[in-house]
Each structure stands twice: as C-alpha cells, then as structure tokens.
PDB file of C-alpha atoms in Angstrom:
ATOM      1  CA  MET A   1       0.000   0.000   0.000  1.00 50.00           C
ATOM      2  CA  ARG A   2       2.838   2.386   0.802  1.00 53.00           C
ATOM      3  CA  VAL A   3       4.348   1.687  -2.602  1.00 52.00           C
ATOM      4  CA  LEU A   4       1.066   2.596  -4.295  1.00 56.00           C
ATOM      5  CA  HIS A   5       0.877   5.840  -2.326  1.00 58.00           C
ATOM      6  CA  LEU A   6       4.450   6.688  -3.302  1.00 55.00           C
ATOM      7  CA  ILE A   7       3.734   5.970  -6.976  1.00 65.00           C
ATOM      8  CA  ALA A   8       0.591   8.123  -6.844  1.00 60.00           C
ATOM      9  CA  PHE A   9       2.511  10.980  -5.209  1.00 57.00           C
ATOM     10  CA  LEU A  10       5.258  10.804  -7.825  1.00 56.00           C
ATOM     11  CA  ALA A  11       2.650  10.751 -10.601  1.00 56.00           C
ATOM     12  CA  VAL A  12       0.998  13.894  -9.232  1.00 53.00           C
ATOM     13  CA  LEU A  13       4.381  15.573  -8.822  1.00 51.00           C
ATOM     14  CA  VAL A  14       5.435  14.724 -12.377  1.00 51.00           C
ATOM     15  CA  THR A  15       2.111  15.950 -13.713  1.00 49.00           C
ATOM     16  CA  ALA A  16       2.508  19.244 -11.860  1.00 49.00           C
ATOM     17  CA  VAL A  17       6.039  19.724 -13.114  1.00 48.00           C
ATOM     18  CA  VAL A  18       5.165  18.871 -16.701  1.00 50.00           C
ATOM     19  CA  ALA A  19       2.183  21.256 -16.512  1.00 56.00           C
ATOM     20  CA  TRP A  20       4.434  24.326 -16.450  1.00 69.00           C
ATOM     21  CA  THR A  21       4.575  25.743 -19.952  1.00 76.00           C
ATOM     22  CA  LYS A  22       6.969  28.180 -21.599  1.00 77.00           C
ATOM     23  CA  GLU A  23       4.536  31.026 -20.826  1.00 80.00           C
ATOM     24  CA  ASP A  24       4.495  29.945 -17.176  1.00 81.00           C
ATOM     25  CA  HIS A  25       8.280  30.109 -17.075  1.00 79.00           C
ATOM     26  CA  GLU A  26       8.096  33.633 -18.507  1.00 85.00           C
ATOM     27  CA  ILE A  27       5.732  34.628 -15.712  1.00 88.00           C
ATOM     28  CA  PHE A  28       8.028  33.047 -13.110  1.00 85.00           C
ATOM     29  CA  ASP A  29      10.969  35.071 -14.403  1.00 86.00           C
ATOM     30  CA  LEU A  30       8.973  38.308 -14.405  1.00 90.00           C
ATOM     31  CA  VAL A  31       7.678  37.773 -10.876  1.00 90.00           C
ATOM     32  CA  SER A  32      11.202  37.135  -9.585  1.00 89.00           C
ATOM     33  CA  ALA A  33      12.659  40.125 -11.485  1.00 90.00           C
ATOM     34  CA  ILE A  34       9.942  42.549 -10.358  1.00 92.00           C
ATOM     35  CA  GLU A  35      10.229  41.515  -6.712  1.00 90.00           C
ATOM     36  CA  ALA A  36      14.017  41.885  -6.909  1.00 90.00           C
ATOM     37  CA  ALA A  37      13.825  45.361  -8.509  1.00 90.00           C
ATOM     38  CA  GLU A  38      10.652  46.853  -7.030  1.00 91.00           C
ATOM     39  CA  GLY A  39      10.434  45.123  -3.664  1.00 91.00           C
ATOM     40  CA  LYS A  40       9.190  41.902  -2.126  1.00 90.00           C
ATOM     41  CA  GLY A  41       5.506  41.249  -2.751  1.00 89.00           C
ATOM     42  CA  THR A  42       5.223  43.563  -5.766  1.00 92.00           C
ATOM     43  CA  THR A  43       2.715  42.172  -8.283  1.00 93.00           C
ATOM     44  CA  PHE A  44       1.896  43.076 -11.861  1.00 93.00           C
ATOM     45  CA  TYR A  45      -1.205  44.928 -10.676  1.00 94.00           C
ATOM     46  CA  SER A  46       0.429  46.788  -7.815  1.00 93.00           C
ATOM     47  CA  TRP A  47       3.278  47.876 -10.069  1.00 93.00           C
ATOM     48  CA  LEU A  48       0.807  49.387 -12.544  1.00 93.00           C
ATOM     49  CA  ASP A  49      -1.242  50.761  -9.618  1.00 92.00           C
ATOM     50  CA  VAL A  50      -4.482  49.060 -10.706  1.00 93.00           C
ATOM     51  CA  SER A  51      -6.728  46.450  -9.095  1.00 93.00           C
ATOM     52  CA  ASN A  52      -6.760  42.851 -10.162  1.00 92.00           C
ATOM     53  CA  THR A  53     -10.225  43.386 -11.617  1.00 92.00           C
ATOM     54  CA  ALA A  54      -9.171  46.276 -13.851  1.00 93.00           C
ATOM     55  CA  SER A  55     -10.378  46.244 -17.446  1.00 94.00           C
ATOM     56  CA  THR A  56      -8.086  46.132 -20.447  1.00 93.00           C
ATOM     57  CA  SER A  57      -8.584  49.830 -21.108  1.00 94.00           C
ATOM     58  CA  GLU A  58      -7.712  50.675 -17.515  1.00 94.00           C
ATOM     59  CA  ILE A  59      -4.565  48.575 -17.764  1.00 94.00           C
ATOM     60  CA  SER A  60      -3.575  50.285 -21.023  1.00 94.00           C
ATOM     61  CA  LYS A  61      -4.122  53.713 -19.449  1.00 94.00           C
ATOM     62  CA  ALA A  62      -2.045  52.748 -16.388  1.00 94.00           C
ATOM     63  CA  TYR A  63       0.679  51.394 -18.649  1.00 94.00           C
ATOM     64  CA  ARG A  64       0.957  54.666 -20.625  1.00 94.00           C
ATOM     65  CA  LYS A  65       1.188  56.638 -17.421  1.00 93.00           C
ATOM     66  CA  LYS A  66       3.799  54.319 -15.929  1.00 93.00           C
ATOM     67  CA  SER A  67       5.835  54.173 -19.145  1.00 92.00           C
ATOM     68  CA  LEU A  68       6.196  57.960 -19.122  1.00 92.00           C
ATOM     69  CA  GLN A  69       7.650  57.744 -15.621  1.00 92.00           C
ATOM     70  CA  LEU A  70      10.051  54.900 -16.416  1.00 91.00           C
ATOM     71  CA  HIS A  71      11.120  55.960 -19.914  1.00 92.00           C
ATOM     72  CA  PRO A  72      14.943  55.829 -20.206  1.00 91.00           C
ATOM     73  CA  ASP A  73      15.042  59.374 -21.638  1.00 91.00           C
ATOM     74  CA  LYS A  74      13.631  60.665 -18.351  1.00 89.00           C
ATOM     75  CA  ASN A  75      15.906  58.447 -16.271  1.00 89.00           C
ATOM     76  CA  LYS A  76      19.307  59.047 -17.832  1.00 88.00           C
ATOM     77  CA  GLY A  77      22.109  57.721 -15.704  1.00 86.00           C
ATOM     78  CA  VAL A  78      19.728  55.624 -13.610  1.00 88.00           C
ATOM     79  CA  LYS A  79      20.999  52.066 -13.295  1.00 89.00           C
ATOM     80  CA  GLY A  80      18.619  49.479 -14.773  1.00 88.00           C
ATOM     81  CA  ALA A  81      16.314  52.036 -16.386  1.00 90.00           C
ATOM     82  CA  HIS A  82      16.211  50.222 -19.724  1.00 92.00           C
ATOM     83  CA  GLU A  83      15.532  46.869 -18.060  1.00 93.00           C
ATOM     84  CA  ARG A  84      12.657  48.292 -15.985  1.00 92.00           C
ATOM     85  CA  PHE A  85      11.082  49.938 -19.026  1.00 93.00           C
ATOM     86  CA  ALA A  86      11.321  46.741 -21.082  1.00 94.00           C
ATOM     87  CA  ARG A  87       9.930  44.712 -18.182  1.00 92.00           C
ATOM     88  CA  LEU A  88       6.964  47.083 -17.909  1.00 93.00           C
ATOM     89  CA  GLY A  89       6.099  46.462 -21.565  1.00 94.00           C
ATOM     90  CA  VAL A  90       6.101  42.677 -21.075  1.00 94.00           C
ATOM     91  CA  VAL A  91       3.887  42.971 -17.971  1.00 93.00           C
ATOM     92  CA  ALA A  92       1.373  45.157 -19.832  1.00 93.00           C
ATOM     93  CA  ALA A  93       1.324  42.722 -22.769  1.00 94.00           C
ATOM     94  CA  ILE A  94       0.528  39.798 -20.452  1.00 94.00           C
ATOM     95  CA  LEU A  95      -2.300  41.635 -18.672  1.00 94.00           C
ATOM     96  CA  ARG A  96      -3.826  42.805 -21.942  1.00 93.00           C
ATOM     97  CA  ASN A  97      -3.872  39.254 -23.300  1.00 93.00           C
ATOM     98  CA  GLY A  98      -6.875  37.333 -21.981  1.00 91.00           C
ATOM     99  CA  GLU A  99      -5.302  33.874 -21.945  1.00 91.00           C
ATOM    100  CA  LYS A 100      -1.975  34.998 -20.461  1.00 92.00           C
ATOM    101  CA  ARG A 101      -3.719  37.177 -17.880  1.00 93.00           C
ATOM    102  CA  GLU A 102      -5.844  34.225 -16.810  1.00 92.00           C
ATOM    103  CA  ARG A 103      -2.691  32.213 -16.314  1.00 89.00           C
ATOM    104  CA  TYR A 104      -1.050  34.985 -14.302  1.00 92.00           C
ATOM    105  CA  ASP A 105      -4.184  35.381 -12.166  1.00 92.00           C
ATOM    106  CA  PHE A 106      -3.863  31.708 -11.251  1.00 89.00           C
ATOM    107  CA  PHE A 107      -0.376  32.280  -9.799  1.00 86.00           C
ATOM    108  CA  TYR A 108      -1.507  35.655  -8.385  1.00 89.00           C
ATOM    109  CA  LYS A 109      -4.160  33.908  -6.275  1.00 89.00           C
ATOM    110  CA  ASN A 110      -2.338  30.636  -5.488  1.00 85.00           C
ATOM    111  CA  GLY A 111       1.255  31.862  -5.384  1.00 81.00           C
ATOM    112  CA  VAL A 112       4.218  31.078  -7.587  1.00 76.00           C
ATOM    113  CA  PRO A 113       5.523  27.539  -6.925  1.00 72.00           C
ATOM    114  CA  ARG A 114       8.909  27.215  -5.253  1.00 69.00           C
ATOM    115  CA  TRP A 115       9.825  24.180  -7.337  1.00 63.00           C
ATOM    116  CA  ARG A 116       9.393  25.148 -10.963  1.00 57.00           C
ATOM    117  CA  GLY A 117      10.604  21.962 -12.630  1.00 59.00           C
ATOM    118  CA  THR A 118      14.021  20.690 -13.649  1.00 56.00           C
ATOM    119  CA  GLY A 119      13.567  22.068 -17.163  1.00 56.00           C
ATOM    120  CA  TYR A 120      13.138  25.592 -15.796  1.00 54.00           C
ATOM    121  CA  TYR A 121      16.283  25.526 -13.677  1.00 54.00           C
ATOM    122  CA  TYR A 122      18.342  23.660 -16.269  1.00 56.00           C
ATOM    123  CA  SER A 123      17.490  26.166 -19.013  1.00 53.00           C
ATOM    124  CA  ARG A 124      18.476  29.119 -16.777  1.00 56.00           C
ATOM    125  CA  PHE A 125      21.393  27.658 -14.885  1.00 58.00           C
ATOM    126  CA  ARG A 126      22.691  25.240 -17.500  1.00 61.00           C
ATOM    127  CA  PRO A 127      25.759  23.501 -16.039  1.00 65.00           C
ATOM    128  CA  GLY A 128      28.862  22.817 -18.063  1.00 73.00           C
ATOM    129  CA  LEU A 129      30.260  19.407 -18.866  1.00 81.00           C
ATOM    130  CA  GLY A 130      32.747  19.630 -16.015  1.00 85.00           C
ATOM    131  CA  THR A 131      30.007  20.395 -13.495  1.00 83.00           C
ATOM    132  CA  VAL A 132      27.883  17.488 -14.720  1.00 82.00           C
ATOM    133  CA  LEU A 133      30.816  15.055 -14.577  1.00 90.00           C
ATOM    134  CA  THR A 134      31.804  16.253 -11.110  1.00 92.00           C
ATOM    135  CA  PHE A 135      28.233  15.785  -9.902  1.00 89.00           C
ATOM    136  CA  LEU A 136      28.076  12.274 -11.367  1.00 92.00           C
ATOM    137  CA  VAL A 137      31.425  11.317  -9.808  1.00 94.00           C
ATOM    138  CA  ILE A 138      30.341  12.568  -6.386  1.00 95.00           C
ATOM    139  CA  LEU A 139      26.934  10.896  -6.702  1.00 94.00           C
ATOM    140  CA  THR A 140      28.232   7.493  -7.815  1.00 96.00           C
ATOM    141  CA  SER A 141      31.105   7.540  -5.308  1.00 95.00           C
ATOM    142  CA  GLY A 142      28.694   8.412  -2.520  1.00 95.00           C
ATOM    143  CA  LEU A 143      26.368   5.574  -3.529  1.00 96.00           C
ATOM    144  CA  GLN A 144      29.293   3.156  -3.683  1.00 95.00           C
ATOM    145  CA  TYR A 145      30.433   4.229  -0.199  1.00 96.00           C
ATOM    146  CA  LEU A 146      26.867   3.688   1.048  1.00 96.00           C
ATOM    147  CA  VAL A 147      26.907   0.160  -0.386  1.00 95.00           C
ATOM    148  CA  GLN A 148      30.267  -0.464   1.320  1.00 95.00           C
ATOM    149  CA  LYS A 149      28.767   0.693   4.596  1.00 95.00           C
ATOM    150  CA  MET A 150      25.772  -1.604   4.180  1.00 95.00           C
ATOM    151  CA  ASN A 151      27.995  -4.574   3.332  1.00 95.00           C
ATOM    152  CA  TYR A 152      30.224  -3.805   6.322  1.00 94.00           C
ATOM    153  CA  ASN A 153      27.249  -3.784   8.699  1.00 94.00           C
ATOM    154  CA  ARG A 154      25.949  -6.996   7.136  1.00 94.00           C
ATOM    155  CA  ASP A 155      29.358  -8.682   7.573  1.00 93.00           C
ATOM    156  CA  LEU A 156      29.585  -7.569  11.203  1.00 93.00           C
ATOM    157  CA  LYS A 157      26.154  -9.007  11.869  1.00 93.00           C
ATOM    158  CA  ARG A 158      27.123 -12.265  10.170  1.00 90.00           C
ATOM    159  CA  ILE A 159      30.397 -12.496  12.118  1.00 91.00           C
ATOM    160  CA  ASN A 160      28.629 -11.921  15.438  1.00 91.00           C
ATOM    161  CA  GLU A 161      26.065 -14.605  14.577  1.00 89.00           C
ATOM    162  CA  ILE A 162      28.804 -17.132  13.775  1.00 89.00           C
ATOM    163  CA  ARG A 163      30.705 -16.315  16.974  1.00 90.00           C
ATOM    164  CA  ASP A 164      27.521 -16.680  19.025  1.00 90.00           C
ATOM    165  CA  GLN A 165      26.812 -20.059  17.403  1.00 88.00           C
ATOM    166  CA  ALA A 166      30.341 -21.257  18.093  1.00 90.00           C
ATOM    167  CA  ARG A 167      30.232 -20.146  21.725  1.00 89.00           C
ATOM    168  CA  ALA A 168      26.809 -21.715  22.238  1.00 89.00           C
ATOM    169  CA  ALA A 169      28.053 -25.010  20.796  1.00 88.00           C
ATOM    170  CA  ALA A 170      31.202 -24.890  22.955  1.00 89.00           C
ATOM    171  CA  TRP A 171      29.739 -23.599  26.235  1.00 88.00           C
ATOM    172  CA  GLY A 172      26.164 -24.801  26.155  1.00 85.00           C
ATOM    173  CA  ALA A 173      22.866 -22.947  26.303  1.00 78.00           C
ATOM    174  CA  LYS A 174      23.853 -21.015  29.445  1.00 79.00           C
ATOM    175  CA  LEU A 175      26.936 -19.622  27.645  1.00 79.00           C
ATOM    176  CA  THR A 176      29.190 -20.209  30.631  1.00 81.00           C
ATOM    177  CA  PRO A 177      32.802 -19.666  29.459  1.00 82.00           C
ATOM    178  CA  LEU A 178      35.033 -22.736  29.762  1.00 81.00           C
ATOM    179  CA  GLU A 179      38.809 -22.822  29.954  1.00 82.00           C
ATOM    180  CA  GLY A 180      40.987 -24.176  27.179  1.00 84.00           C
ATOM    181  CA  GLN A 181      40.244 -24.768  23.516  1.00 87.00           C
ATOM    182  CA  ARG A 182      37.053 -26.460  22.426  1.00 88.00           C
ATOM    183  CA  LYS A 183      36.510 -27.676  18.873  1.00 90.00           C
ATOM    184  CA  VAL A 184      32.996 -27.374  17.440  1.00 90.00           C
ATOM    185  CA  LYS A 185      31.254 -27.649  14.072  1.00 87.00           C
ATOM    186  CA  ILE A 186      29.214 -24.669  12.913  1.00 84.00           C
ATOM    187  CA  SER A 187      26.890 -24.358   9.940  1.00 79.00           C
ATOM    188  CA  LEU A 188      27.663 -21.422   7.637  1.00 76.00           C
ATOM    189  CA  GLY A 189      24.412 -21.809   5.718  1.00 70.00           C
ATOM    190  CA  GLY A 190      23.634 -23.306   2.329  1.00 59.00           C
ATOM    191  CA  GLY A 191      21.658 -26.385   1.390  1.00 56.00           C
ATOM    192  CA  PRO A 192      21.421 -29.559   3.473  1.00 63.00           C
ATOM    193  CA  ARG A 193      24.253 -32.111   3.197  1.00 61.00           C
ATOM    194  CA  LEU A 194      25.510 -35.341   4.736  1.00 65.00           C
ATOM    195  CA  ASP A 195      28.155 -35.250   7.440  1.00 62.00           C
ATOM    196  CA  GLU A 196      30.936 -37.816   7.979  1.00 67.00           C
ATOM    197  CA  ASP A 197      28.544 -40.138   9.820  1.00 72.00           C
ATOM    198  CA  GLY A 198      25.934 -40.013   7.052  1.00 70.00           C
ATOM    199  CA  ASN A 199      23.560 -37.741   8.971  1.00 70.00           C
ATOM    200  CA  VAL A 200      21.721 -34.954   7.174  1.00 66.00           C
ATOM    201  CA  VAL A 201      22.891 -31.550   8.411  1.00 61.00           C
ATOM    202  CA  GLY A 202      21.707 -28.149   7.327  1.00 63.00           C
ATOM    203  CA  GLY A 203      24.168 -25.985   5.461  1.00 66.00           C
ATOM    204  CA  ARG A 204      27.913 -26.110   5.110  1.00 74.00           C
ATOM    205  CA  MET A 205      29.708 -27.247   8.260  1.00 80.00           C
ATOM    206  CA  VAL A 206      33.021 -25.693   9.277  1.00 86.00           C
ATOM    207  CA  ASP A 207      35.372 -26.714  12.081  1.00 89.00           C
ATOM    208  CA  MET A 208      35.881 -23.910  14.589  1.00 91.00           C
ATOM    209  CA  VAL A 209      37.799 -23.507  17.830  1.00 92.00           C
ATOM    210  CA  VAL A 210      36.594 -21.502  20.820  1.00 91.00           C
ATOM    211  CA  GLU A 211      39.235 -20.322  23.272  1.00 90.00           C
ATOM    212  CA  GLY A 212      37.872 -18.002  25.916  1.00 86.00           C
ATOM    213  CA  GLU A 213      36.143 -15.117  24.170  1.00 86.00           C
ATOM    214  CA  LYS A 214      38.078 -15.723  20.942  1.00 90.00           C
ATOM    215  CA  VAL A 215      36.698 -17.745  18.052  1.00 91.00           C
ATOM    216  CA  TYR A 216      38.778 -19.227  15.214  1.00 92.00           C
ATOM    217  CA  ILE A 217      38.179 -21.139  12.011  1.00 90.00           C
ATOM    218  CA  LEU A 218      40.227 -24.339  12.029  1.00 89.00           C
ATOM    219  CA  GLU A 219      42.134 -24.781   8.772  1.00 88.00           C
ATOM    220  CA  GLY A 220      43.007 -28.153   7.275  1.00 84.00           C
ATOM    221  CA  ASP A 221      46.678 -27.699   8.187  1.00 88.00           C
ATOM    222  CA  GLY A 222      45.844 -27.009  11.821  1.00 85.00           C
ATOM    223  CA  SER A 223      46.221 -23.218  11.698  1.00 90.00           C
ATOM    224  CA  LEU A 224      43.585 -20.936  13.217  1.00 90.00           C
ATOM    225  CA  LEU A 225      41.968 -17.973  11.480  1.00 90.00           C
ATOM    226  CA  PRO A 226      40.533 -15.371  13.891  1.00 91.00           C
ATOM    227  CA  VAL A 227      36.864 -14.507  13.456  1.00 90.00           C
ATOM    228  CA  ASP A 228      36.357 -10.994  14.858  1.00 89.00           C
ATOM    229  CA  ASP A 229      35.236  -7.514  13.843  1.00 89.00           C
ATOM    230  CA  GLU A 230      38.532  -6.882  12.039  1.00 88.00           C
ATOM    231  CA  THR A 231      37.628  -9.660   9.613  1.00 85.00           C
ATOM    232  CA  ALA A 232      34.987  -7.387   8.037  1.00 89.00           C
ATOM    233  CA  VAL A 233      36.192  -4.884   5.445  1.00 90.00           C
ATOM    234  CA  ALA A 234      35.445  -1.384   6.744  1.00 92.00           C
ATOM    235  CA  PRO A 235      34.080   1.186   4.261  1.00 94.00           C
ATOM    236  CA  SER A 236      36.606   3.621   2.865  1.00 94.00           C
ATOM    237  CA  ILE A 237      36.382   6.620   0.551  1.00 93.00           C
ATOM    238  CA  LYS A 238      39.726   5.540  -0.906  1.00 92.00           C
ATOM    239  CA  ARG A 239      38.112   2.361  -2.228  1.00 92.00           C
ATOM    240  CA  THR A 240      35.405   4.161  -4.200  1.00 94.00           C
ATOM    241  CA  TRP A 241      35.818   3.764  -7.944  1.00 94.00           C
ATOM    242  CA  PHE A 242      37.085   7.250  -8.809  1.00 94.00           C
ATOM    243  CA  LEU A 243      39.715   7.575  -6.075  1.00 94.00           C
ATOM    244  CA  ALA A 244      40.769   3.956  -6.657  1.00 93.00           C
ATOM    245  CA  LEU A 245      41.163   4.700 -10.368  1.00 94.00           C
ATOM    246  CA  VAL A 246      43.219   7.840  -9.727  1.00 94.00           C
ATOM    247  CA  THR A 247      45.383   6.068  -7.149  1.00 92.00           C
ATOM    248  CA  GLY A 248      45.974   3.155  -9.511  1.00 92.00           C
ATOM    249  CA  LEU A 249      46.987   5.457 -12.362  1.00 93.00           C
ATOM    250  CA  VAL A 250      49.360   7.424 -10.118  1.00 93.00           C
ATOM    251  CA  GLN A 251      51.003   4.239  -8.858  1.00 92.00           C
ATOM    252  CA  LYS A 252      51.308   2.901 -12.394  1.00 92.00           C
ATOM    253  CA  VAL A 253      52.989   6.093 -13.593  1.00 91.00           C
ATOM    254  CA  ALA A 254      55.279   6.098 -10.536  1.00 89.00           C
ATOM    255  CA  ARG A 255      56.363   2.508 -11.203  1.00 89.00           C
ATOM    256  CA  ARG A 256      56.982   3.288 -14.859  1.00 88.00           C
ATOM    257  CA  ASP A 257      59.062   6.360 -13.995  1.00 82.00           C
ATOM    258  CA  GLY A 258      60.998   4.379 -11.408  1.00 79.00           C
ATOM    259  CA  ALA A 259      61.778   1.645 -13.920  1.00 80.00           C
ATOM    260  CA  THR A 260      62.909   4.254 -16.468  1.00 77.00           C
ATOM    261  CA  ILE A 261      65.217   5.921 -13.948  1.00 76.00           C
ATOM    262  CA  GLU A 262      66.677   2.545 -12.963  1.00 72.00           C
ATOM    263  CA  ASP A 263      67.335   1.589 -16.580  1.00 70.00           C
ATOM    264  CA  THR A 264      68.969   4.972 -17.201  1.00 70.00           C
ATOM    265  CA  SER A 265      71.189   4.746 -14.098  1.00 67.00           C
ATOM    266  CA  THR A 266      72.443   1.227 -14.855  1.00 65.00           C
ATOM    267  CA  GLY A 267      72.861   1.870 -18.586  1.00 58.00           C
ATOM    268  CA  PRO A 268      75.003  -0.285 -20.905  1.00 57.00           C
ATOM    269  CA  SER A 269      78.127  -1.364 -19.016  1.00 52.00           C
ATOM    270  CA  GLY A 270      80.191  -1.624 -22.169  1.00 49.00           C
ATOM    271  CA  GLY A 271      82.396  -4.059 -20.289  1.00 47.00           C
ATOM    272  CA  GLY A 272      82.542  -6.947 -22.685  1.00 45.00           C
ATOM    273  CA  GLU A 273      85.992  -7.814 -21.394  1.00 46.00           C
ATOM    274  CA  GLU A 274      84.743  -7.672 -17.817  1.00 44.00           C
ATOM    275  CA  SER A 275      82.002 -10.134 -18.569  1.00 44.00           C
ATOM    276  CA  ASP A 276      84.535 -12.496 -20.122  1.00 44.00           C
ATOM    277  CA  SER A 277      86.859 -12.328 -17.126  1.00 43.00           C
ATOM    278  CA  GLY A 278      84.553 -12.633 -14.143  1.00 42.00           C
ATOM    279  CA  SER A 279      80.884 -12.974 -14.927  1.00 41.00           C
ATOM    280  CA  GLY A 280      80.483 -16.660 -14.337  1.00 41.00           C
ATOM    281  CA  THR A 281      76.974 -18.039 -13.856  1.00 39.00           C
ATOM    282  CA  ALA A 282      75.737 -19.690 -10.689  1.00 38.00           C
ATOM    283  CA  SER A 283      76.172 -23.129 -12.202  1.00 39.00           C
ATOM    284  CA  ASP A 284      79.890 -22.466 -12.818  1.00 41.00           C
ATOM    285  CA  VAL A 285      80.607 -21.810  -9.157  1.00 38.00           C
ATOM    286  CA  THR A 286      80.649 -24.718  -6.775  1.00 40.00           C
ATOM    287  CA  GLY A 287      78.261 -24.273  -3.843  1.00 41.00           C
ATOM    288  CA  SER A 288      76.836 -21.021  -5.135  1.00 41.00           C
ATOM    289  CA  GLY A 289      73.496 -21.749  -3.534  1.00 41.00           C
ATOM    290  CA  ALA A 290      71.460 -20.700  -6.570  1.00 40.00           C
ATOM    291  CA  ALA A 291      68.072 -22.416  -6.726  1.00 39.00           C
ATOM    292  CA  THR A 292      65.052 -22.258  -8.999  1.00 40.00           C
ATOM    293  CA  PRO A 293      61.764 -21.852  -7.060  1.00 40.00           C
ATOM    294  CA  THR A 294      58.948 -24.224  -7.953  1.00 42.00           C
ATOM    295  CA  GLY A 295      55.236 -23.531  -7.969  1.00 42.00           C
ATOM    296  CA  SER A 296      54.374 -26.402  -5.629  1.00 41.00           C
ATOM    297  CA  SER A 297      54.753 -24.284  -2.504  1.00 41.00           C
ATOM    298  CA  ALA A 298      51.897 -21.968  -3.537  1.00 40.00           C
ATOM    299  CA  SER A 299      49.303 -24.715  -3.777  1.00 43.00           C
ATOM    300  CA  GLY A 300      48.421 -24.669  -0.102  1.00 44.00           C
ATOM    301  CA  GLY A 301      47.576 -20.958  -0.003  1.00 45.00           C
ATOM    302  CA  SER A 302      44.066 -21.423  -1.346  1.00 46.00           C
ATOM    303  CA  LYS A 303      42.933 -23.739   1.448  1.00 44.00           C
ATOM    304  CA  GLY A 304      40.352 -22.322   3.824  1.00 46.00           C
ATOM    305  CA  ARG A 305      39.648 -19.195   1.768  1.00 47.00           C
ATOM    306  CA  ALA A 306      36.051 -20.171   1.053  1.00 47.00           C
ATOM    307  CA  ALA A 307      35.284 -20.703   4.718  1.00 46.00           C
ATOM    308  CA  THR A 308      36.791 -17.386   5.681  1.00 46.00           C
ATOM    309  CA  THR A 309      34.869 -15.544   2.966  1.00 51.00           C
ATOM    310  CA  MET A 310      31.584 -17.103   4.016  1.00 51.00           C
ATOM    311  CA  ALA A 311      32.292 -16.027   7.577  1.00 51.00           C
ATOM    312  CA  GLY A 312      32.199 -12.467   6.281  1.00 53.00           C
ATOM    313  CA  GLY A 313      35.031 -10.131   5.300  1.00 56.00           C
ATOM    314  CA  ARG A 314      38.676 -10.614   4.447  1.00 56.00           C
ATOM    315  CA  ARG A 315      41.176 -13.318   5.268  1.00 54.00           C
ATOM    316  CA  ARG A 316      43.282 -12.733   8.389  1.00 54.00           C
ATOM    317  CA  LYS A 317      46.756 -13.974   9.227  1.00 55.00           C
ATOM    318  CA  ALA A 318      46.564 -17.548  10.489  1.00 57.00           C
ATOM    319  CA  VAL A 319      47.469 -18.406  14.062  1.00 57.00           C
ATOM    320  CA  ARG A 320      49.272 -21.721  14.579  1.00 58.00           C
ATOM    321  CA  ARG A 321      47.189 -24.021  16.708  1.00 56.00           C
ATOM    322  CA  LYS A 322      48.609 -24.577  20.162  1.00 56.00           C
TER     323      LYS A 322
END
C-alpha cells in the first residue's frame, strides 16, 4: 500500500512539473525580477497601480502613465532604467492578453511555486560538462560508499552470529565460558548435506575452535583464522571507484618512472671484457646456492579461503594451533 501511495505521489508531482509551460516560465521570471527590482511582494497589478479586476482599457491607461515615468530618456544615468522599461512592456502585454492574464491570475491567487521543474532551472542555470561530470562522480562515489557501509554492517552481523553459534556449541545454552580450547562444528548456511557419519545436516559445516572469548576457524593444516570484527572490510572513501582509479593510475605512472630511472642509471656497461673475465653463472661456481623456485609451494595458499569468505570479510593472518 505504501508503494502505491508513493507511486501516486510521484505521478501527481510529475504531472505538476510537466504542466508548467513556456509562458508559465516567462511569468516566473517576471515575478522574480519585479520583486528583486521593485520590492518583495510587488505584483503586476500593484506595479501598474491598478486592481486585479481592472479592465483592459484601464490597464492600457495605467501602462501609458507608468511608461512615461520609467522611460529611459527621463531616467538618464539611472541604473537598470532600460531593463525596468522593457519589463513594464512585457507585464502590460501579459495583462492585456486574456489567456496569459488568466494564467497569471492563477499564480496571483495561489502563489508562484517554489519548485518550478528541472527544465526551468536547467534552461536558466545550465551547467557545463565539467560540473555534470563532477556531480556524477560525487553521486556514484557516494552511492558506492553507502553500499560499502551496508555490506560492512551486514558482515559484522554475520560475524557476530557465527561467533555466538560457536560459543553456544562450545559452552552450552547457558553460555558459561570454559577454559581451554574447544573444537565445534558450525553451519555457515547453504543447502542440506551429509556429514561424515551419514547424517543430514543443514548448510555447510566448518570446524571452529573456541578459546575463551576468541573464536577461530580451524584450517586443514591445523592453523587458526581469527573470526572478529577486524575480519569485516570497513568502508573507505579511498576504495570508491574514482579515487581507486586515480590512485591506480598514479602508482602505475610512478612505477613506470621508477623503472625508467633505474634503466637509465644502470645503462650499458660496455664491459665486454669484464664479462669475459669474471661474470660466471651460478652453475659455474661450486656451492653457489642458486636455486630455482617451484610452484608447488603456492598450492596450499588457497585452502580455507572459502570458509573465511563465508564467515564475512577478508582473510586474516593464520594463528598456529597450540
């Protein structure tokens, strides 16, 4: 129901905004200009010194009288005399036109709206490309930071839930802290599955260790990954897309410049004879200790990452199990 009310309100608002015509915008400009030049609350009628029920002939007579007073030839050296005289002619033309006067009378009785539509403001205060791009960068970066904040709060909530589950499984329903380490199995969610004994359990089970108030995820190699508030990735303006892009470009340029400077400083040695006399390779020297690293040592780094991610946040440095 609230959604329907919101849609109805937006529909009425859009209809009201679209209803303002070019002639309405002209009236808005005149009202603002007259109040700025002649004083707050000055209307078309009060400026011509006639009532709002005056006939067309009365308005024409008042206009001729007022135009003699405001004519630039009689106001030489007066700042804004030409603008006031031209504005008077436009006001008289509106009041002597039946359709335009009817439209002005509507705003005269109901007041000029404060919000006059995006088209009105855009046409009068048209921003440049730089302003538009700056606005879009600020808007999208702000939205991205808001999403980071929401994800951070969600991760904190998830981490606290997992810690509470682990402590409840280790200490019992009364949550009385016990000394030493206690190993428990906690479900991180997901579909039902079979455990090692063939029993159906809900969600993905992960081995965890509770030691006092601290809770860890038990890795396959016996190491412990802390599960605490620091596991969640805190929101940061520096990680929004624009600042991250600028930072990345600056670092890339800095690395390129550093590599260029290093190449220039080393330069060609020109020592062909030197290389012949004493540039032996590691294999030529007995016991040089040179070794070629293999990729087998990196295979164990991916273990436990999925469990840590599902616990919420980033991977922490492992703590060797005692």
